[in-house]
mmCIF file of C-alpha atoms in Angstrom:
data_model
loop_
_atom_site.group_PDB
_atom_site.id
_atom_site.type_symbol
_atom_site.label_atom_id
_atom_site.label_comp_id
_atom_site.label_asym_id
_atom_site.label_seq_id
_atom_site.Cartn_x
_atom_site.Cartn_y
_atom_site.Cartn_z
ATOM 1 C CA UNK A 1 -18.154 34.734 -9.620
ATOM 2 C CA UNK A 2 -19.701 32.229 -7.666
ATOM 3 C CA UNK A 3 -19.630 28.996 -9.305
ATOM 4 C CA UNK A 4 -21.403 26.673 -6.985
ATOM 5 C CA UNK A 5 -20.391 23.764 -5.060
ATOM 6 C CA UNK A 6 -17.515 21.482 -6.182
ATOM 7 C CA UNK A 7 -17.559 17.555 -6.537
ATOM 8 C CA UNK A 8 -14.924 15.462 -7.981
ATOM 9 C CA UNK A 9 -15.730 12.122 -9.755
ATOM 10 C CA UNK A 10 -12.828 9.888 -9.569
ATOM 11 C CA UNK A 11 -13.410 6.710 -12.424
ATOM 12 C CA UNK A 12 -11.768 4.069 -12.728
ATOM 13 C CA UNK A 13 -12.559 0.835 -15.453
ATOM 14 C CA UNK A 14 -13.868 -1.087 -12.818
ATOM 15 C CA UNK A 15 -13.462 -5.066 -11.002
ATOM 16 C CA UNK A 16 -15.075 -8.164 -10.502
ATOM 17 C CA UNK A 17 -16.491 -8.265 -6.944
ATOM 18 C CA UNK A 18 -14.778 -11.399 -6.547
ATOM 19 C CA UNK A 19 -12.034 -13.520 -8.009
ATOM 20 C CA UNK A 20 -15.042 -16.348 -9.055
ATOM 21 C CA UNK A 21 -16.186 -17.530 -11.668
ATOM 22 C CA UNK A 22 -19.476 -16.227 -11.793
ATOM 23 C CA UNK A 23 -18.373 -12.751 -10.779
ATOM 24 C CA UNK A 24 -16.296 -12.579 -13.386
ATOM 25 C CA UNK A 25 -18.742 -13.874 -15.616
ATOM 26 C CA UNK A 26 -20.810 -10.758 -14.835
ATOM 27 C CA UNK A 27 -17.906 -8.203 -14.825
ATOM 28 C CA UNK A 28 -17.278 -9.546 -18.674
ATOM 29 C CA UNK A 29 -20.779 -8.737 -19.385
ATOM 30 C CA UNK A 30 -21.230 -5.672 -18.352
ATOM 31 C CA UNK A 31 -17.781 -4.762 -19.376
ATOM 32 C CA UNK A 32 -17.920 -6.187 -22.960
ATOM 33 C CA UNK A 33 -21.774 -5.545 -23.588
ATOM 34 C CA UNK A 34 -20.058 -1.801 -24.525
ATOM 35 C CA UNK A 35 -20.296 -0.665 -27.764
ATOM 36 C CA UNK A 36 -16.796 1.481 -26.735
ATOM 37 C CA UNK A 37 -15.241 -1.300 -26.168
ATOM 38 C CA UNK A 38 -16.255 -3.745 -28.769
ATOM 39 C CA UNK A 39 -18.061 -2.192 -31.643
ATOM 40 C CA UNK A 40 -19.323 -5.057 -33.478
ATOM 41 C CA UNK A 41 -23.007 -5.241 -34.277
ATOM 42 C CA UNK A 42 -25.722 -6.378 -31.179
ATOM 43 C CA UNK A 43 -26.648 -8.786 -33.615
ATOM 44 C CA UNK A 44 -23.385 -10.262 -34.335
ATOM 45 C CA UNK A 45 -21.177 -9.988 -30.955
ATOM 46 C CA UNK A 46 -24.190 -10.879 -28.372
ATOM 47 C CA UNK A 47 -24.292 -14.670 -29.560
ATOM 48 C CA UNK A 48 -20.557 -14.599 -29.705
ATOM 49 C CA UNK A 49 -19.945 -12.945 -26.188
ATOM 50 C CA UNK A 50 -22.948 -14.754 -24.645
ATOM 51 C CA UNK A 51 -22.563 -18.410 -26.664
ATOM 52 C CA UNK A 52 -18.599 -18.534 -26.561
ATOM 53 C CA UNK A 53 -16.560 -15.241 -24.836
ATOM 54 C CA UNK A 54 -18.432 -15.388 -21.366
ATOM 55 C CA UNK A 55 -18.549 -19.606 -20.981
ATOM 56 C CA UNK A 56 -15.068 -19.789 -21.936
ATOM 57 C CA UNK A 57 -12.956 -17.000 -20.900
ATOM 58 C CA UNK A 58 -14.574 -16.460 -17.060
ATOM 59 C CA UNK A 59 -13.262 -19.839 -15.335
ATOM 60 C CA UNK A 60 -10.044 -19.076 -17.149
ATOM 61 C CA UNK A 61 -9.714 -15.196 -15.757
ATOM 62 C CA UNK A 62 -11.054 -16.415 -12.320
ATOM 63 C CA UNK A 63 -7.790 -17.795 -11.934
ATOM 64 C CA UNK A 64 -5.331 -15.122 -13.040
ATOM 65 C CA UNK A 65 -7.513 -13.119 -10.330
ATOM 66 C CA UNK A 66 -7.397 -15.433 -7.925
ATOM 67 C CA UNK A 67 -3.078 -15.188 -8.351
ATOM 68 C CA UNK A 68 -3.193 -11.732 -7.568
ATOM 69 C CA UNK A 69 -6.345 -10.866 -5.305
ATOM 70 C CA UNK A 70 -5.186 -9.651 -1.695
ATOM 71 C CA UNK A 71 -6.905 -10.368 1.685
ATOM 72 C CA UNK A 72 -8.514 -6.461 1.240
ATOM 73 C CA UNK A 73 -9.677 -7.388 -2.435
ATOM 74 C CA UNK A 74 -8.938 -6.459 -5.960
ATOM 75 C CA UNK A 75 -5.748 -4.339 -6.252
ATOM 76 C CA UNK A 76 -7.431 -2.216 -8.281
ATOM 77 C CA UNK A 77 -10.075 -1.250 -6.065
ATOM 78 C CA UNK A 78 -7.978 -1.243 -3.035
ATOM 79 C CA UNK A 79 -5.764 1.218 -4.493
ATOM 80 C CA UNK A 80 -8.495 3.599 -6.204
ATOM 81 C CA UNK A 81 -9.970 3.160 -2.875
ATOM 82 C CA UNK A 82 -7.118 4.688 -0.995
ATOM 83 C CA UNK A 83 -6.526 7.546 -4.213
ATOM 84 C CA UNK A 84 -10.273 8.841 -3.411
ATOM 85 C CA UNK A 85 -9.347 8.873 0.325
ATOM 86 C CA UNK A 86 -6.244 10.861 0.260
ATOM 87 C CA UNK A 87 -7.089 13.343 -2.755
ATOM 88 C CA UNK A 88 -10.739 14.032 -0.356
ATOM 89 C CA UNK A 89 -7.876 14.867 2.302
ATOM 90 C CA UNK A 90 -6.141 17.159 0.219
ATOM 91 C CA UNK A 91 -8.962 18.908 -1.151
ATOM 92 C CA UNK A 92 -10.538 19.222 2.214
ATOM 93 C CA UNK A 93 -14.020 21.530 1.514
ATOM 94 C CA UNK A 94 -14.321 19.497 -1.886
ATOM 95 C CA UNK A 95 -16.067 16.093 -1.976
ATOM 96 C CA UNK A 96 -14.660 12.909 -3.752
ATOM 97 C CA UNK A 97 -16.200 10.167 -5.024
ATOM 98 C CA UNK A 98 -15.288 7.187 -6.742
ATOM 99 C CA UNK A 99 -16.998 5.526 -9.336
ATOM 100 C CA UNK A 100 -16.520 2.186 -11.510
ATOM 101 C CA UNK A 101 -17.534 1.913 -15.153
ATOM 102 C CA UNK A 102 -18.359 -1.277 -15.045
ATOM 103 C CA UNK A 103 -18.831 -3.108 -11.697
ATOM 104 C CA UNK A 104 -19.215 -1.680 -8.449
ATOM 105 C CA UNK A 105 -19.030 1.197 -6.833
ATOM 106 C CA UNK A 106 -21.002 2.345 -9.833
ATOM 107 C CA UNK A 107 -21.059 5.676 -11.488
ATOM 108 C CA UNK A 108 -24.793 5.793 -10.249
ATOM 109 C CA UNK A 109 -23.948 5.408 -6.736
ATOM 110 C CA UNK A 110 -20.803 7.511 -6.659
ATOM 111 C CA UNK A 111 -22.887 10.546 -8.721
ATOM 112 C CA UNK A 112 -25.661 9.981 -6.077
ATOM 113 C CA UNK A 113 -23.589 10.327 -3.000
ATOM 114 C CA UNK A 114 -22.493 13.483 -4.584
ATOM 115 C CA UNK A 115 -25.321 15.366 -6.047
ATOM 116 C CA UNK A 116 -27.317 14.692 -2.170
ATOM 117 C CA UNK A 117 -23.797 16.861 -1.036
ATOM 118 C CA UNK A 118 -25.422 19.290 -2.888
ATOM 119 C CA UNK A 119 -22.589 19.671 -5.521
ATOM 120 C CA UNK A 120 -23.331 21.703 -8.342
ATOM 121 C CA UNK A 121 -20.336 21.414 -10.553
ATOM 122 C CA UNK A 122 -19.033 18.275 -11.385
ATOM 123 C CA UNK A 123 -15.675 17.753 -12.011
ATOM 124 C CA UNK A 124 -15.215 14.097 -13.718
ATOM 125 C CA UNK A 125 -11.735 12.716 -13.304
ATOM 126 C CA UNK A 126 -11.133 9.237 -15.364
ATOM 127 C CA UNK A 127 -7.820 7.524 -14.335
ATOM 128 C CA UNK A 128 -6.618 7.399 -17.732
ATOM 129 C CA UNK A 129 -3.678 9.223 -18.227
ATOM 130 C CA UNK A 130 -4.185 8.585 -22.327
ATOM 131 C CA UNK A 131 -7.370 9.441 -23.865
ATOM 132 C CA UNK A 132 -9.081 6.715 -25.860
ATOM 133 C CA UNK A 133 -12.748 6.446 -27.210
ATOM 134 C CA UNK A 134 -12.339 2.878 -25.161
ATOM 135 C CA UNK A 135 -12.019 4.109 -21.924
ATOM 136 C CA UNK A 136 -11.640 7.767 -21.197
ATOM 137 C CA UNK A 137 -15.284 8.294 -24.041
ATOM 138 C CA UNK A 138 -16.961 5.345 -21.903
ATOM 139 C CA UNK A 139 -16.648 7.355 -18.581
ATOM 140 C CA UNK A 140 -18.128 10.184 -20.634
ATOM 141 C CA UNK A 141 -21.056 7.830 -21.744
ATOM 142 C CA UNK A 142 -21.891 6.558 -18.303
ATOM 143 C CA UNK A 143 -22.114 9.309 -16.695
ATOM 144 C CA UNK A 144 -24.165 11.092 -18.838
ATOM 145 C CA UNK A 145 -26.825 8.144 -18.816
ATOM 146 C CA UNK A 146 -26.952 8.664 -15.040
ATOM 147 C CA UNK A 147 -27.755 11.970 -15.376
ATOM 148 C CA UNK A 148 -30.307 11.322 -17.768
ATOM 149 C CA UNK A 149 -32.784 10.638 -14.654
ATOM 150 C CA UNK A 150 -32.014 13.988 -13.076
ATOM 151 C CA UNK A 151 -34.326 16.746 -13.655
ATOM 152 C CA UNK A 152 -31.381 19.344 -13.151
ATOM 153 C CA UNK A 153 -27.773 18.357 -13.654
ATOM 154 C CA UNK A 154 -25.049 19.660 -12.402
ATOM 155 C CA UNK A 155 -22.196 21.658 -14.632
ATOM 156 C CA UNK A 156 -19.842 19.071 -16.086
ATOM 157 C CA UNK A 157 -16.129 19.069 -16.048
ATOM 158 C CA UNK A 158 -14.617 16.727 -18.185
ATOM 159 C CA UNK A 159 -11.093 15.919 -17.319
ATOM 160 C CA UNK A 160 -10.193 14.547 -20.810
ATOM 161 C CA UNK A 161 -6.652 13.204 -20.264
ATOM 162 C CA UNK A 162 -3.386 14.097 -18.734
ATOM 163 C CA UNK A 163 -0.511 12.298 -20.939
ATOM 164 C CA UNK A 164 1.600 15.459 -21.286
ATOM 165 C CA UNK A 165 0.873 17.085 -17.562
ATOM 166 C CA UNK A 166 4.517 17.741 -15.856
ATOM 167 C CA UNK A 167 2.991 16.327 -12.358
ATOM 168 C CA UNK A 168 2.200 13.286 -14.416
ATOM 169 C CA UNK A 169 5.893 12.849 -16.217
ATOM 170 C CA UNK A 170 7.306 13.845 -13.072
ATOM 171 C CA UNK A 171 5.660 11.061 -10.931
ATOM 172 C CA UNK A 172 6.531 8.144 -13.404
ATOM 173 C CA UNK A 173 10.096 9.829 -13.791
ATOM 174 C CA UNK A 174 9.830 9.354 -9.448
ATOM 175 C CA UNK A 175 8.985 5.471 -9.702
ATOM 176 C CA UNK A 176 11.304 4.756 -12.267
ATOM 177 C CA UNK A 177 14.371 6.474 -10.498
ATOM 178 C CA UNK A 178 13.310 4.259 -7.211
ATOM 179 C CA UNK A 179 13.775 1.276 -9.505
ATOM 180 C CA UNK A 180 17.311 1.981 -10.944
ATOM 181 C CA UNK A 181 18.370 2.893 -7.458
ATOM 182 C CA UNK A 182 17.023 -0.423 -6.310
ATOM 183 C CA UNK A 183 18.139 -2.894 -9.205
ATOM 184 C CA UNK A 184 20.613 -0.812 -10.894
ATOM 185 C CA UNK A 185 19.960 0.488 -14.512
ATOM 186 C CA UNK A 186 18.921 -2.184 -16.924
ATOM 187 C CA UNK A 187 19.611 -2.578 -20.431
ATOM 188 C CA UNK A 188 16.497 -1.581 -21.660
ATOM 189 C CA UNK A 189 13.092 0.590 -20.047
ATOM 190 C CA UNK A 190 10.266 -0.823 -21.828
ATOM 191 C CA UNK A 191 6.817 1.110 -21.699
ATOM 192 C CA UNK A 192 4.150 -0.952 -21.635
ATOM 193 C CA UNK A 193 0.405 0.618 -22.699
ATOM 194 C CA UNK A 194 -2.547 -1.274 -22.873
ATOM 195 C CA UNK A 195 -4.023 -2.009 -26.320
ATOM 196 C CA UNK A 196 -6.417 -0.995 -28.760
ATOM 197 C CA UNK A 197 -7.679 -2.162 -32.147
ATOM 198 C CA UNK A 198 -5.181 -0.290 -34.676
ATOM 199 C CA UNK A 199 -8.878 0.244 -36.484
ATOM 200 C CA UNK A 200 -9.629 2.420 -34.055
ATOM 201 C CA UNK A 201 -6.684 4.805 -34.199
ATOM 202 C CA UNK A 202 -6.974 4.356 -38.382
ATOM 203 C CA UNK A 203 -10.480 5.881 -37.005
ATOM 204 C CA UNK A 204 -9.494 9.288 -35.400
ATOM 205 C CA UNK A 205 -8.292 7.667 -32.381
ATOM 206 C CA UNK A 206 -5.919 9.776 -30.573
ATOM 207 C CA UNK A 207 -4.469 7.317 -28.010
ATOM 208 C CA UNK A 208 -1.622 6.043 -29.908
ATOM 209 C CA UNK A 209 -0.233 9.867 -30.192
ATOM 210 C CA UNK A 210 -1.275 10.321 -25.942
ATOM 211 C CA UNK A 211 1.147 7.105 -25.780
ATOM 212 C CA UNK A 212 4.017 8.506 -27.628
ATOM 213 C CA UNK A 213 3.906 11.650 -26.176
ATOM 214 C CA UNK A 214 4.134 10.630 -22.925
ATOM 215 C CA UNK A 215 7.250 8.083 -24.215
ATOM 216 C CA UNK A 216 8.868 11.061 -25.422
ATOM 217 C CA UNK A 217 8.243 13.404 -22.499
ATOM 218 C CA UNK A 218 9.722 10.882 -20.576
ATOM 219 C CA UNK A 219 12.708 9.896 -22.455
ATOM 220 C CA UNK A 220 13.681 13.739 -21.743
ATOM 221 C CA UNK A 221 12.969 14.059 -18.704
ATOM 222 C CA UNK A 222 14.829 10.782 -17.151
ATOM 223 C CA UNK A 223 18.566 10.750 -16.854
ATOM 224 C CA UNK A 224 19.088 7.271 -18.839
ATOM 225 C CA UNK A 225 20.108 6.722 -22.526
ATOM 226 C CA UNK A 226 16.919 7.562 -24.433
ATOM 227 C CA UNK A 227 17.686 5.304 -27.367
ATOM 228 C CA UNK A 228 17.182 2.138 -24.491
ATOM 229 C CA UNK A 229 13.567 3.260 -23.725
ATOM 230 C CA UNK A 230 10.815 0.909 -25.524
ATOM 231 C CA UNK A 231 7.507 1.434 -26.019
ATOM 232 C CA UNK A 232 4.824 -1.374 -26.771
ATOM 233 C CA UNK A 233 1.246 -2.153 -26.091
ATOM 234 C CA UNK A 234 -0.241 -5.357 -24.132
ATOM 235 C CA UNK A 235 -3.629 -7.357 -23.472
ATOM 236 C CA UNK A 236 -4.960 -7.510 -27.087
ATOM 237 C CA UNK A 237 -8.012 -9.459 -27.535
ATOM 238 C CA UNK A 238 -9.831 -10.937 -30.196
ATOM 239 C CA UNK A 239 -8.365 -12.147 -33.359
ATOM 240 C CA UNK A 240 -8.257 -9.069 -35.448
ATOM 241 C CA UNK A 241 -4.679 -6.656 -35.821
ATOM 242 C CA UNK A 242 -3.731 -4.000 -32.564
ATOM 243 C CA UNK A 243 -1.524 -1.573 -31.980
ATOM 244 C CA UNK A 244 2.282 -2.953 -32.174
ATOM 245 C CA UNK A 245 4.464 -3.938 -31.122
ATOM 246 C CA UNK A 246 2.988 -6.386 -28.705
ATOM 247 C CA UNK A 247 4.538 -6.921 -25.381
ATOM 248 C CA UNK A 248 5.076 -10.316 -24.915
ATOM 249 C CA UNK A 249 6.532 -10.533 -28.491
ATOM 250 C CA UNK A 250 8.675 -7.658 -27.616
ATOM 251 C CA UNK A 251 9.966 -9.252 -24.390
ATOM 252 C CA UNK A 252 10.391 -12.557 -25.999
ATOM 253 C CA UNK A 253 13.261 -11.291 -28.602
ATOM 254 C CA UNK A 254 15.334 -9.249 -26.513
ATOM 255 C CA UNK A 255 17.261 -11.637 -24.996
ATOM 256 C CA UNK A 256 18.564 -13.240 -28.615
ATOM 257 C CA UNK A 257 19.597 -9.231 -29.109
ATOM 258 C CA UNK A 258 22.124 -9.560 -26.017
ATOM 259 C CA UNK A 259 19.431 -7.590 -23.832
ATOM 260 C CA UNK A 260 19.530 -9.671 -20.260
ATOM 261 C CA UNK A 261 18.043 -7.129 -18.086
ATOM 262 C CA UNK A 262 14.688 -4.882 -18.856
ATOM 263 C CA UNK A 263 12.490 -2.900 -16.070
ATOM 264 C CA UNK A 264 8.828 -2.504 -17.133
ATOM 265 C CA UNK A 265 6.652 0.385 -16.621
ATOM 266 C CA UNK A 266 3.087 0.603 -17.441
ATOM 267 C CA UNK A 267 2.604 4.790 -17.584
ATOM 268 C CA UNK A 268 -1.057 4.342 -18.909
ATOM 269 C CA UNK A 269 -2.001 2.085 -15.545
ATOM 270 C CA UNK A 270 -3.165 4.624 -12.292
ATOM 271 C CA UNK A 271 -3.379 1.638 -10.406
ATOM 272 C CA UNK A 272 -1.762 -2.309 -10.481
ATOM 273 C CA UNK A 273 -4.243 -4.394 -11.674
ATOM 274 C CA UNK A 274 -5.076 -7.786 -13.264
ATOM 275 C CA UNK A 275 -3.134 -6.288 -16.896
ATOM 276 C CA UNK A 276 0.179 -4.879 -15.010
ATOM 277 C CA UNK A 277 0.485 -7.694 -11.853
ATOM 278 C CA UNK A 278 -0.096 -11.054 -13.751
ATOM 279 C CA UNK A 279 0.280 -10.221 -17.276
ATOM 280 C CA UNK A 280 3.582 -7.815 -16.897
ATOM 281 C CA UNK A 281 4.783 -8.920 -13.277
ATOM 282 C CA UNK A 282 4.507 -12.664 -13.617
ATOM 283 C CA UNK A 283 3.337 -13.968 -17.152
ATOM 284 C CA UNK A 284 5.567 -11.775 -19.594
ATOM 285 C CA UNK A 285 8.667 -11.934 -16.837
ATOM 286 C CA UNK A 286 7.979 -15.720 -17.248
ATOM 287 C CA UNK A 287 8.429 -15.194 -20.998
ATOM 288 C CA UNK A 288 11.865 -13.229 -20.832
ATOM 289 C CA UNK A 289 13.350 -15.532 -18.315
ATOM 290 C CA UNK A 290 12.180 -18.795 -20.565
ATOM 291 C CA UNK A 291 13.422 -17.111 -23.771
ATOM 292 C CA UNK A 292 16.680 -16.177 -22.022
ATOM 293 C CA UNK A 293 16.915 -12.931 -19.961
ATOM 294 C CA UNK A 294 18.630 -12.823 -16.441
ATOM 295 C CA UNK A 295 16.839 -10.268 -14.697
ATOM 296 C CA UNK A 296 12.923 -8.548 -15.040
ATOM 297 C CA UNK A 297 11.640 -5.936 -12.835
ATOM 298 C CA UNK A 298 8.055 -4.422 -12.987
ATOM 299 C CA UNK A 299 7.788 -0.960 -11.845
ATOM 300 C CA UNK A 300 4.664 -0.755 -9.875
ATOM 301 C CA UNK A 301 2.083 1.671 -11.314
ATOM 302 C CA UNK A 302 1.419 5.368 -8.937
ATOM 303 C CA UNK A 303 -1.030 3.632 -7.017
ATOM 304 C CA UNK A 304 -1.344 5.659 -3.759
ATOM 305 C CA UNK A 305 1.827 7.572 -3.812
ATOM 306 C CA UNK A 306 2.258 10.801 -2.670
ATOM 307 C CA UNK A 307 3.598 12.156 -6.375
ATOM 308 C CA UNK A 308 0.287 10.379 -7.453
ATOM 309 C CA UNK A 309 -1.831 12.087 -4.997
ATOM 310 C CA UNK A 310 -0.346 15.436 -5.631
ATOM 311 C CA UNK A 311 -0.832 15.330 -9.138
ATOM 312 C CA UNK A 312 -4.574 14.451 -8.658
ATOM 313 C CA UNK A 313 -4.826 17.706 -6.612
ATOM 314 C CA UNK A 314 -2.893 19.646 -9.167
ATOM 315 C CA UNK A 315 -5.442 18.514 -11.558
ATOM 316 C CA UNK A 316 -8.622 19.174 -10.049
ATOM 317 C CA UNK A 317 -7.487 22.700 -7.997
ATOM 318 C CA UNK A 318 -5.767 23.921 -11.788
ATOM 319 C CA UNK A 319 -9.288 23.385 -13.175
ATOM 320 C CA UNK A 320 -10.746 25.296 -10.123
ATOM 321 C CA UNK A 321 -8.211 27.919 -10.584
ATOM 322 C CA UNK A 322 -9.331 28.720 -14.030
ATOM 323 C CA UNK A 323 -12.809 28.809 -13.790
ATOM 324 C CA UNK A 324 -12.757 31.040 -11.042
ATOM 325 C CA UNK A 325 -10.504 33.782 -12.875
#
């Protein structure tokens, strides 16, 4: 059966352009003007976001940025950057794009470049490992708005989430095995997965169950005690409750528990970014030093490695596989 021409569409969440204050100003925008990602009502969270969020947060993210931005730009992008250049290598007669949900390169631009390749099914890959309506739904949104302007679409392939995928468990299980060989094994592994709004989840959310089953896949699969693997969730915002346990309340107690050295891994993280290089590597290892701890190693997230790569491949080519049968 002949299917047509392939196109992957690699999303990520997106970065500001710069580490400024005014393009973060309009990264926070864009970013929290979605109804995914805060649900409020137009009519209540525009004044808020636009009369307090935006004027007060920006300057103050600027400078987290500006603590971990590199002379070839945002982590984040760099590294999504060099995922869309090696998986295009490995695919070889399929095309790759990437596209940002909220920033640039945009999902416009990235769907563009692909549909003039004449691609005619689209295969939409969203970093996130863990499905939530937050992130993994927003990809889902955005793209189909850009489509809306198309008089024929291509066929879409969503690639909902891979949490439980053995090329997934067996990358982390890679990175975490580098770490122990490194620093030696610590007293505690502590899984670190960004936050939602527990009213989500109370909501149908599935993430918190992608979150635990990855936990548990990997609890089996390392060779460490699995009773000393924590999980917990960072970057909350806004006053109302998330999911717990929090991170930096997490990391704050374990030293008074006899627990001097933890290694962090943040599984739900395809890239190091703002949330897992100042929040994780410097601001919460700040916090278990000051409350006590001797010793705090971040795992770095699959960025460009090869186990990363391959799983990509695995991904996209299993799909091809079994659409062609």
């Amino acid at each position: 059966m002949n299917n047509g021409k392939y196109g992957v569409l690699l999303v990520n969440l997106g970065t500001p352009d710069k580490p400024t204050t005014a393009a973060i100003r309009r990264y926070l925008a864009e970013f929290l003007s979605d109804k995914r990602v805060v649900d409020l009502s137009r009519f209540i969270w525009k004044p808020i976001l636009y009369g307090f969020v935006l004027p007060l947060r920006s300057s103050r993210v600027a400078k987290l940025y500006q603590k971990i931005w590199t002379d070839e730009g945002s982590p984040l992008l760099v590294y999504s950057r060099r995922q869309q250049k090696l998986l295009a290598e490995k695919l070889a007669d399929i095309p790759v794009e990437l596209g940002m949900n909220y920033g640039s390169p945009s999902l416009e631009q990235a769907i563009d470049n692909l549909l003039k390749q004449n691609v005619e099914q689209l295969i939409v890959l969203p970093l996130y490992p863990q499905y939530s309506s937050s992130s993994s739904a927003a990809v889902f949104d955005g793209v189909s708005l850009v489509l809306k302007k198309y008089r024929t679409i291509p066929g879409i392939h969503f690639i909902r989430n891979y949490a439980d995928h053995p090329a997934y468990i067996s990358a982390l299980k890679e990175t975490i095995e580098q770490s122990f060989d490194k620093h030696g094994q610590p007293d505690r592994l502590l899984l670190s997965y960004h936050g939602i709004p527990q009213r989500f989840v109370d909501t149908g959310d599935i993430y918190a169950e992608q979150c635990k089953l990855t936990t548990r896949l990997l609890k089996q699969a390392i060779n460490y005690p699995a009773e000393q693997v924590m999980m917990a969730y960072q970057s909350r915002f806004g006053r109302e409750q998330w999911l717990t346990p929090y991170v930096d309340q997490t990391v704050k107690s374990l030293p008074a528990q006899g627990i001097k050295h933890i290694q962090v891994l943040c599984p739900g993280f395809s890239s190091d970014c703002l949330e897992t290089l100042e929040e994780i590597k410097q601001l919460n290892k700040e916090i278990f030093l000051n409350a006590g701890g001797e010793k705090f190693e971040y795992i770095p997230a699959l960025n460009d490695n090869t186990s990363h790569i391959l799983l990509l491949e695995e991904l996209v080519n299993g799909f091809v596989r079994n659409r062609n049968q």
